Short mmCIF file of N, CA and C in Angstrom, two decimals:
data_model
loop_
_atom_site.label_atom_id
_atom_site.label_comp_id
_atom_site.label_asym_id
_atom_site.label_seq_id
_atom_site.Cartn_x
_atom_site.Cartn_y
_atom_site.Cartn_z
N MET A 1 10.91 15.56 9.75
CA MET A 1 11.28 14.02 9.64
C MET A 1 10.29 13.53 8.21
N THR A 2 11.15 13.29 7.17
CA THR A 2 10.64 12.66 5.93
C THR A 2 10.09 11.22 6.16
N ARG A 3 8.90 11.21 5.58
CA ARG A 3 8.43 9.47 5.77
C ARG A 3 8.09 9.27 4.25
N THR A 4 8.75 8.09 4.19
CA THR A 4 8.86 7.54 2.84
C THR A 4 7.73 6.40 2.44
N VAL A 5 7.37 6.54 1.19
CA VAL A 5 6.10 5.54 0.69
C VAL A 5 6.35 4.88 -0.62
N LEU A 6 6.12 3.70 -0.46
CA LEU A 6 6.15 2.99 -1.81
C LEU A 6 4.69 2.91 -2.26
N LEU A 7 4.41 3.33 -3.25
CA LEU A 7 3.05 2.90 -4.11
C LEU A 7 3.26 1.78 -4.93
N ALA A 8 2.06 0.98 -4.92
CA ALA A 8 2.01 -0.22 -5.67
C ALA A 8 0.53 -0.30 -6.09
N ASP A 9 0.40 -0.04 -7.48
CA ASP A 9 -0.82 -0.40 -7.90
C ASP A 9 -0.55 -0.72 -9.52
N ASP A 10 -1.36 -1.62 -10.09
CA ASP A 10 -1.13 -1.68 -11.30
C ASP A 10 -1.82 -0.73 -12.60
N HIS A 11 -2.37 0.13 -11.96
CA HIS A 11 -3.04 1.25 -12.67
C HIS A 11 -2.02 2.63 -12.61
N ARG A 12 -1.34 2.83 -13.55
CA ARG A 12 -0.51 3.92 -13.37
C ARG A 12 -1.35 5.37 -13.33
N ILE A 13 -2.53 5.55 -13.80
CA ILE A 13 -3.15 6.76 -13.63
C ILE A 13 -3.43 6.83 -12.26
N PHE A 14 -3.78 5.91 -11.50
CA PHE A 14 -4.16 5.90 -10.09
C PHE A 14 -2.81 6.10 -9.29
N ARG A 15 -1.56 5.65 -9.45
CA ARG A 15 -0.26 5.97 -8.80
C ARG A 15 -0.17 7.45 -9.05
N ASP A 16 -0.39 7.97 -10.60
CA ASP A 16 0.04 9.37 -10.68
C ASP A 16 -0.88 10.19 -10.06
N GLY A 17 -2.07 9.85 -9.70
CA GLY A 17 -2.83 10.72 -9.00
C GLY A 17 -2.38 10.72 -7.56
N LEU A 18 -2.36 9.62 -7.09
CA LEU A 18 -1.75 9.69 -5.38
C LEU A 18 -0.45 10.37 -5.16
N ARG A 19 0.38 10.12 -6.08
CA ARG A 19 1.64 10.82 -5.82
C ARG A 19 1.80 12.21 -5.31
N PRO A 20 1.27 12.91 -6.38
CA PRO A 20 1.19 14.41 -5.76
C PRO A 20 0.56 14.81 -4.67
N LEU A 21 -0.70 14.06 -4.39
CA LEU A 21 -1.52 14.22 -3.25
C LEU A 21 -0.60 13.89 -1.75
N LEU A 22 -0.03 12.88 -1.90
CA LEU A 22 0.57 12.49 -0.67
C LEU A 22 1.86 13.22 -0.50
N GLU A 23 2.39 13.65 -1.65
CA GLU A 23 3.79 14.59 -1.39
C GLU A 23 3.22 16.17 -0.88
N THR A 24 2.22 16.58 -1.50
CA THR A 24 2.01 17.96 -1.26
C THR A 24 1.10 18.09 0.20
N ARG A 25 0.04 17.25 -0.04
CA ARG A 25 -1.01 17.25 1.32
C ARG A 25 -0.41 16.70 2.43
N GLY A 26 0.32 15.54 2.32
CA GLY A 26 0.76 14.58 3.44
C GLY A 26 2.15 14.79 3.86
N GLY A 27 2.89 15.54 2.96
CA GLY A 27 4.53 15.52 3.26
C GLY A 27 5.20 14.50 3.36
N PHE A 28 4.79 13.46 2.49
CA PHE A 28 5.39 12.11 2.27
C PHE A 28 6.50 12.38 1.00
N THR A 29 7.42 11.33 0.97
CA THR A 29 8.23 11.43 -0.15
C THR A 29 8.28 9.99 -0.81
N ILE A 30 7.70 9.94 -2.01
CA ILE A 30 7.48 8.65 -2.72
C ILE A 30 8.72 7.93 -2.94
N ALA A 31 9.19 6.93 -2.54
CA ALA A 31 10.39 6.51 -2.62
C ALA A 31 10.58 5.56 -3.79
N GLY A 32 9.39 5.02 -4.12
CA GLY A 32 9.11 4.05 -5.20
C GLY A 32 8.02 3.59 -5.58
N GLU A 33 7.57 3.09 -7.05
CA GLU A 33 6.42 2.77 -7.31
C GLU A 33 6.61 1.50 -8.24
N ALA A 34 5.54 0.79 -7.88
CA ALA A 34 5.33 -0.80 -8.62
C ALA A 34 4.16 -0.78 -9.16
N ASP A 35 4.16 -1.84 -10.23
CA ASP A 35 2.86 -2.19 -10.80
C ASP A 35 2.49 -3.51 -10.72
N ASN A 36 3.39 -4.14 -10.09
CA ASN A 36 2.84 -5.50 -9.63
C ASN A 36 3.56 -5.94 -8.11
N GLY A 37 2.99 -7.17 -7.81
CA GLY A 37 3.36 -7.52 -6.30
C GLY A 37 4.88 -7.91 -6.02
N PHE A 38 5.36 -8.50 -7.17
CA PHE A 38 6.71 -8.91 -7.17
C PHE A 38 7.69 -7.68 -7.10
N ASP A 39 7.31 -6.83 -7.89
CA ASP A 39 8.08 -5.66 -8.05
C ASP A 39 8.12 -4.71 -6.66
N ALA A 40 6.66 -4.87 -6.02
CA ALA A 40 6.67 -4.05 -4.75
C ALA A 40 7.33 -4.64 -3.46
N LEU A 41 7.20 -6.07 -3.63
CA LEU A 41 8.09 -6.64 -2.38
C LEU A 41 9.59 -6.45 -2.67
N GLU A 42 9.93 -6.53 -3.88
CA GLU A 42 11.57 -6.08 -4.14
C GLU A 42 11.92 -4.81 -3.83
N LEU A 43 10.85 -3.78 -3.95
CA LEU A 43 11.28 -2.45 -3.72
C LEU A 43 11.09 -2.07 -2.35
N CYS A 44 10.40 -2.66 -1.76
CA CYS A 44 10.13 -2.72 -0.03
C CYS A 44 11.35 -3.23 0.67
N ARG A 45 12.08 -4.20 -0.05
CA ARG A 45 13.40 -4.79 0.48
C ARG A 45 14.51 -3.96 0.36
N THR A 46 14.49 -3.37 -0.76
CA THR A 46 15.63 -2.63 -1.13
C THR A 46 15.74 -1.05 -0.61
N LEU A 47 14.22 -0.41 -0.57
CA LEU A 47 14.25 0.95 -0.22
C LEU A 47 13.63 1.11 1.17
N ASN A 48 13.29 0.07 1.76
CA ASN A 48 12.95 0.08 3.22
C ASN A 48 11.98 1.38 3.38
N PRO A 49 10.88 1.40 2.81
CA PRO A 49 10.03 2.77 3.06
C PRO A 49 9.36 2.73 4.42
N ASP A 50 9.02 3.74 4.90
CA ASP A 50 8.26 3.76 6.12
C ASP A 50 6.90 3.10 6.03
N LEU A 51 6.22 3.35 4.70
CA LEU A 51 4.84 2.81 4.54
C LEU A 51 4.76 2.31 3.22
N ALA A 52 4.02 1.18 3.05
CA ALA A 52 3.83 0.67 1.62
C ALA A 52 2.35 0.88 1.50
N VAL A 53 1.91 1.44 0.30
CA VAL A 53 0.32 1.60 -0.13
C VAL A 53 0.31 0.57 -1.08
N LEU A 54 -0.38 -0.67 -0.93
CA LEU A 54 -0.70 -1.59 -1.93
C LEU A 54 -2.00 -1.97 -2.38
N ASP A 55 -2.11 -1.99 -3.64
CA ASP A 55 -3.49 -2.41 -4.07
C ASP A 55 -3.71 -3.97 -3.68
N ILE A 56 -4.92 -4.29 -3.54
CA ILE A 56 -5.25 -5.70 -3.02
C ILE A 56 -5.29 -6.58 -4.28
N SER A 57 -5.40 -6.18 -5.20
CA SER A 57 -5.26 -6.93 -6.76
C SER A 57 -4.34 -6.46 -7.71
N MET A 58 -3.12 -7.06 -7.54
CA MET A 58 -2.04 -6.71 -8.39
C MET A 58 -1.50 -8.10 -9.03
N PRO A 59 -1.06 -7.98 -10.33
CA PRO A 59 -0.51 -9.14 -11.14
C PRO A 59 0.58 -9.78 -10.43
N GLY A 60 1.06 -10.97 -10.56
CA GLY A 60 2.13 -11.32 -9.73
C GLY A 60 1.69 -11.98 -8.29
N LEU A 61 2.05 -11.15 -7.31
CA LEU A 61 1.46 -11.33 -6.01
C LEU A 61 0.62 -10.42 -5.60
N ASN A 62 -0.85 -10.77 -4.97
CA ASN A 62 -1.73 -9.55 -4.63
C ASN A 62 -1.17 -8.96 -3.28
N GLY A 63 -1.77 -7.92 -3.02
CA GLY A 63 -1.56 -6.79 -1.84
C GLY A 63 -1.35 -7.56 -0.39
N ILE A 64 -2.30 -8.77 -0.43
CA ILE A 64 -2.41 -9.32 0.74
C ILE A 64 -1.04 -10.25 1.09
N GLU A 65 -0.78 -10.90 -0.04
CA GLU A 65 0.54 -11.71 -0.12
C GLU A 65 1.81 -10.91 0.06
N VAL A 66 1.96 -9.95 -0.61
CA VAL A 66 2.99 -8.87 -0.45
C VAL A 66 3.06 -8.74 1.04
N THR A 67 1.77 -8.19 1.83
CA THR A 67 1.92 -7.89 3.09
C THR A 67 2.41 -8.98 3.97
N ARG A 68 1.95 -10.19 3.77
CA ARG A 68 2.23 -11.36 4.80
C ARG A 68 3.75 -11.55 4.59
N ARG A 69 4.50 -11.31 3.17
CA ARG A 69 5.93 -11.51 3.07
C ARG A 69 6.74 -10.52 3.74
N LEU A 70 6.04 -9.17 3.75
CA LEU A 70 6.59 -7.91 4.27
C LEU A 70 6.82 -8.37 5.88
N LYS A 71 5.76 -8.60 6.52
CA LYS A 71 5.60 -8.86 7.80
C LYS A 71 6.72 -9.95 8.35
N GLN A 72 6.98 -10.88 7.59
CA GLN A 72 8.24 -11.67 7.74
C GLN A 72 9.64 -11.25 7.50
N GLU A 73 9.64 -10.63 6.42
CA GLU A 73 10.98 -9.89 5.84
C GLU A 73 11.47 -8.60 6.08
N ALA A 74 10.39 -7.79 6.32
CA ALA A 74 10.49 -6.35 6.65
C ALA A 74 9.55 -5.89 7.59
N PRO A 75 9.24 -6.33 8.83
CA PRO A 75 8.21 -6.10 9.63
C PRO A 75 8.17 -4.38 9.90
N GLU A 76 9.20 -3.76 9.78
CA GLU A 76 9.11 -2.23 10.09
C GLU A 76 8.57 -1.32 9.01
N VAL A 77 8.20 -1.96 7.99
CA VAL A 77 7.28 -1.44 6.75
C VAL A 77 5.96 -1.67 7.18
N ARG A 78 5.52 -0.52 7.17
CA ARG A 78 3.78 -0.52 7.83
C ARG A 78 3.22 -0.46 6.29
N VAL A 79 2.01 -1.14 6.22
CA VAL A 79 1.26 -1.19 5.06
C VAL A 79 -0.20 -0.76 5.39
N ILE A 80 -0.73 -0.17 4.21
CA ILE A 80 -2.23 0.15 4.02
C ILE A 80 -2.48 -0.58 2.89
N ILE A 81 -3.54 -1.24 2.65
CA ILE A 81 -4.30 -1.84 1.53
C ILE A 81 -5.32 -1.01 0.93
N LEU A 82 -5.26 -0.94 -0.34
CA LEU A 82 -6.20 -0.27 -1.27
C LEU A 82 -6.82 -1.27 -1.79
N SER A 83 -8.22 -1.09 -1.72
CA SER A 83 -9.10 -2.27 -2.37
C SER A 83 -10.56 -1.66 -2.82
N MET A 84 -11.14 -2.25 -3.84
CA MET A 84 -12.41 -1.84 -4.23
C MET A 84 -13.58 -2.87 -3.44
N HIS A 85 -13.04 -3.91 -2.76
CA HIS A 85 -13.71 -4.82 -2.05
C HIS A 85 -14.22 -4.41 -0.64
N SER A 86 -15.33 -4.15 -0.32
CA SER A 86 -15.79 -3.90 1.02
C SER A 86 -16.07 -5.18 1.94
N ASP A 87 -16.17 -6.10 1.21
CA ASP A 87 -16.62 -7.45 2.22
C ASP A 87 -15.62 -7.50 3.28
N ARG A 88 -16.15 -7.89 4.31
CA ARG A 88 -15.39 -8.09 5.65
C ARG A 88 -14.34 -9.18 5.53
N ARG A 89 -14.45 -10.25 4.77
CA ARG A 89 -13.34 -11.19 4.50
C ARG A 89 -12.10 -10.64 3.98
N PHE A 90 -12.35 -9.90 3.02
CA PHE A 90 -10.94 -9.09 2.48
C PHE A 90 -10.35 -8.22 3.64
N VAL A 91 -11.10 -7.60 4.36
CA VAL A 91 -10.42 -6.66 5.44
C VAL A 91 -9.94 -7.42 6.53
N LEU A 92 -10.32 -8.37 7.07
CA LEU A 92 -9.90 -9.36 7.99
C LEU A 92 -8.63 -10.21 7.33
N GLU A 93 -8.66 -10.54 6.23
CA GLU A 93 -7.57 -11.14 5.49
C GLU A 93 -6.35 -10.40 5.61
N ALA A 94 -6.51 -9.07 5.14
CA ALA A 94 -5.63 -7.98 5.07
C ALA A 94 -4.71 -7.66 6.40
N LEU A 95 -5.77 -7.71 7.41
CA LEU A 95 -5.50 -7.10 8.83
C LEU A 95 -4.43 -8.59 9.45
N LYS A 96 -5.02 -9.57 9.12
CA LYS A 96 -4.41 -10.80 9.64
C LYS A 96 -3.01 -11.06 8.89
N ALA A 97 -2.89 -10.38 7.75
CA ALA A 97 -1.70 -10.66 7.08
C ALA A 97 -0.73 -9.78 7.60
N GLY A 98 -0.95 -8.53 8.26
CA GLY A 98 -0.18 -7.73 8.71
C GLY A 98 -0.42 -6.16 8.46
N ALA A 99 -1.43 -6.07 7.67
CA ALA A 99 -1.92 -4.61 7.20
C ALA A 99 -2.19 -3.72 8.44
N ARG A 100 -1.82 -2.57 8.56
CA ARG A 100 -2.30 -1.65 9.54
C ARG A 100 -3.37 -0.83 9.26
N GLY A 101 -3.74 -0.77 7.87
CA GLY A 101 -4.99 -0.12 7.46
C GLY A 101 -5.56 -0.74 6.31
N TYR A 102 -6.86 -0.32 6.10
CA TYR A 102 -7.47 -0.81 4.70
C TYR A 102 -8.33 0.28 4.38
N VAL A 103 -8.24 0.76 3.14
CA VAL A 103 -9.06 1.77 2.74
C VAL A 103 -9.40 1.49 1.20
N LEU A 104 -10.80 1.85 1.04
CA LEU A 104 -11.60 1.29 -0.16
C LEU A 104 -10.91 2.51 -0.97
N LYS A 105 -11.07 2.08 -2.37
CA LYS A 105 -10.73 2.90 -3.43
C LYS A 105 -11.78 4.09 -3.78
N ASP A 106 -12.97 3.75 -3.41
CA ASP A 106 -13.91 4.59 -3.47
C ASP A 106 -13.99 6.01 -2.50
N ALA A 107 -13.19 5.70 -1.62
CA ALA A 107 -13.11 6.70 -0.41
C ALA A 107 -12.60 7.81 -1.09
N GLY A 108 -12.66 9.05 -0.30
CA GLY A 108 -11.79 10.15 -0.86
C GLY A 108 -10.63 10.21 -0.23
N PHE A 109 -9.44 11.08 -1.03
CA PHE A 109 -8.22 11.13 -0.40
C PHE A 109 -8.08 11.30 1.00
N ASN A 110 -8.72 12.03 1.58
CA ASN A 110 -8.60 12.41 2.99
C ASN A 110 -8.58 11.13 4.02
N GLU A 111 -9.45 10.16 3.36
CA GLU A 111 -9.37 8.94 4.19
C GLU A 111 -8.10 8.14 4.10
N LEU A 112 -7.44 8.14 2.96
CA LEU A 112 -6.16 7.59 2.86
C LEU A 112 -5.35 8.40 3.40
N LEU A 113 -5.18 9.67 3.45
CA LEU A 113 -4.22 10.53 4.05
C LEU A 113 -4.24 10.36 5.58
N THR A 114 -5.59 10.36 5.97
CA THR A 114 -5.69 10.13 7.59
C THR A 114 -5.17 8.78 8.05
N ALA A 115 -5.41 7.72 7.05
CA ALA A 115 -4.77 6.49 7.56
C ALA A 115 -3.22 6.42 7.41
N ALA A 116 -2.66 7.11 6.36
CA ALA A 116 -1.31 7.11 6.14
C ALA A 116 -0.65 7.87 7.22
N LEU A 117 -1.13 8.89 7.72
CA LEU A 117 -0.68 9.67 8.97
C LEU A 117 -0.92 8.91 10.21
N ALA A 118 -1.87 8.19 10.30
CA ALA A 118 -2.10 7.23 11.57
C ALA A 118 -1.26 6.02 11.72
N VAL A 119 -0.63 5.49 10.83
CA VAL A 119 0.00 4.19 10.75
C VAL A 119 1.51 4.91 10.68
#
């Protein structure tokens, strides 16, 4: 079974790094990529990925707002938030919005992979 992922981060180099890792080490297929929250939401609506990996800080809509809207519009899409913020408030807000995971950007790839496989 192929699991599809939408990657959304406003830094292309970050997406370019995650794509091959998720595809080769995680067995995921990258369904699409977005560099802002509005595009991420629209791609989730049209592509219906199994998982959306969303940066918390994106232009337009932030990752938490995209998550909140997805919970209403496409609740089957599971979300992992990527963030540089370790403050408990951000984690709780993301989980309350409907995220299934929260991974710090300074974590190793294995943490993201473990989270992606778990959700």
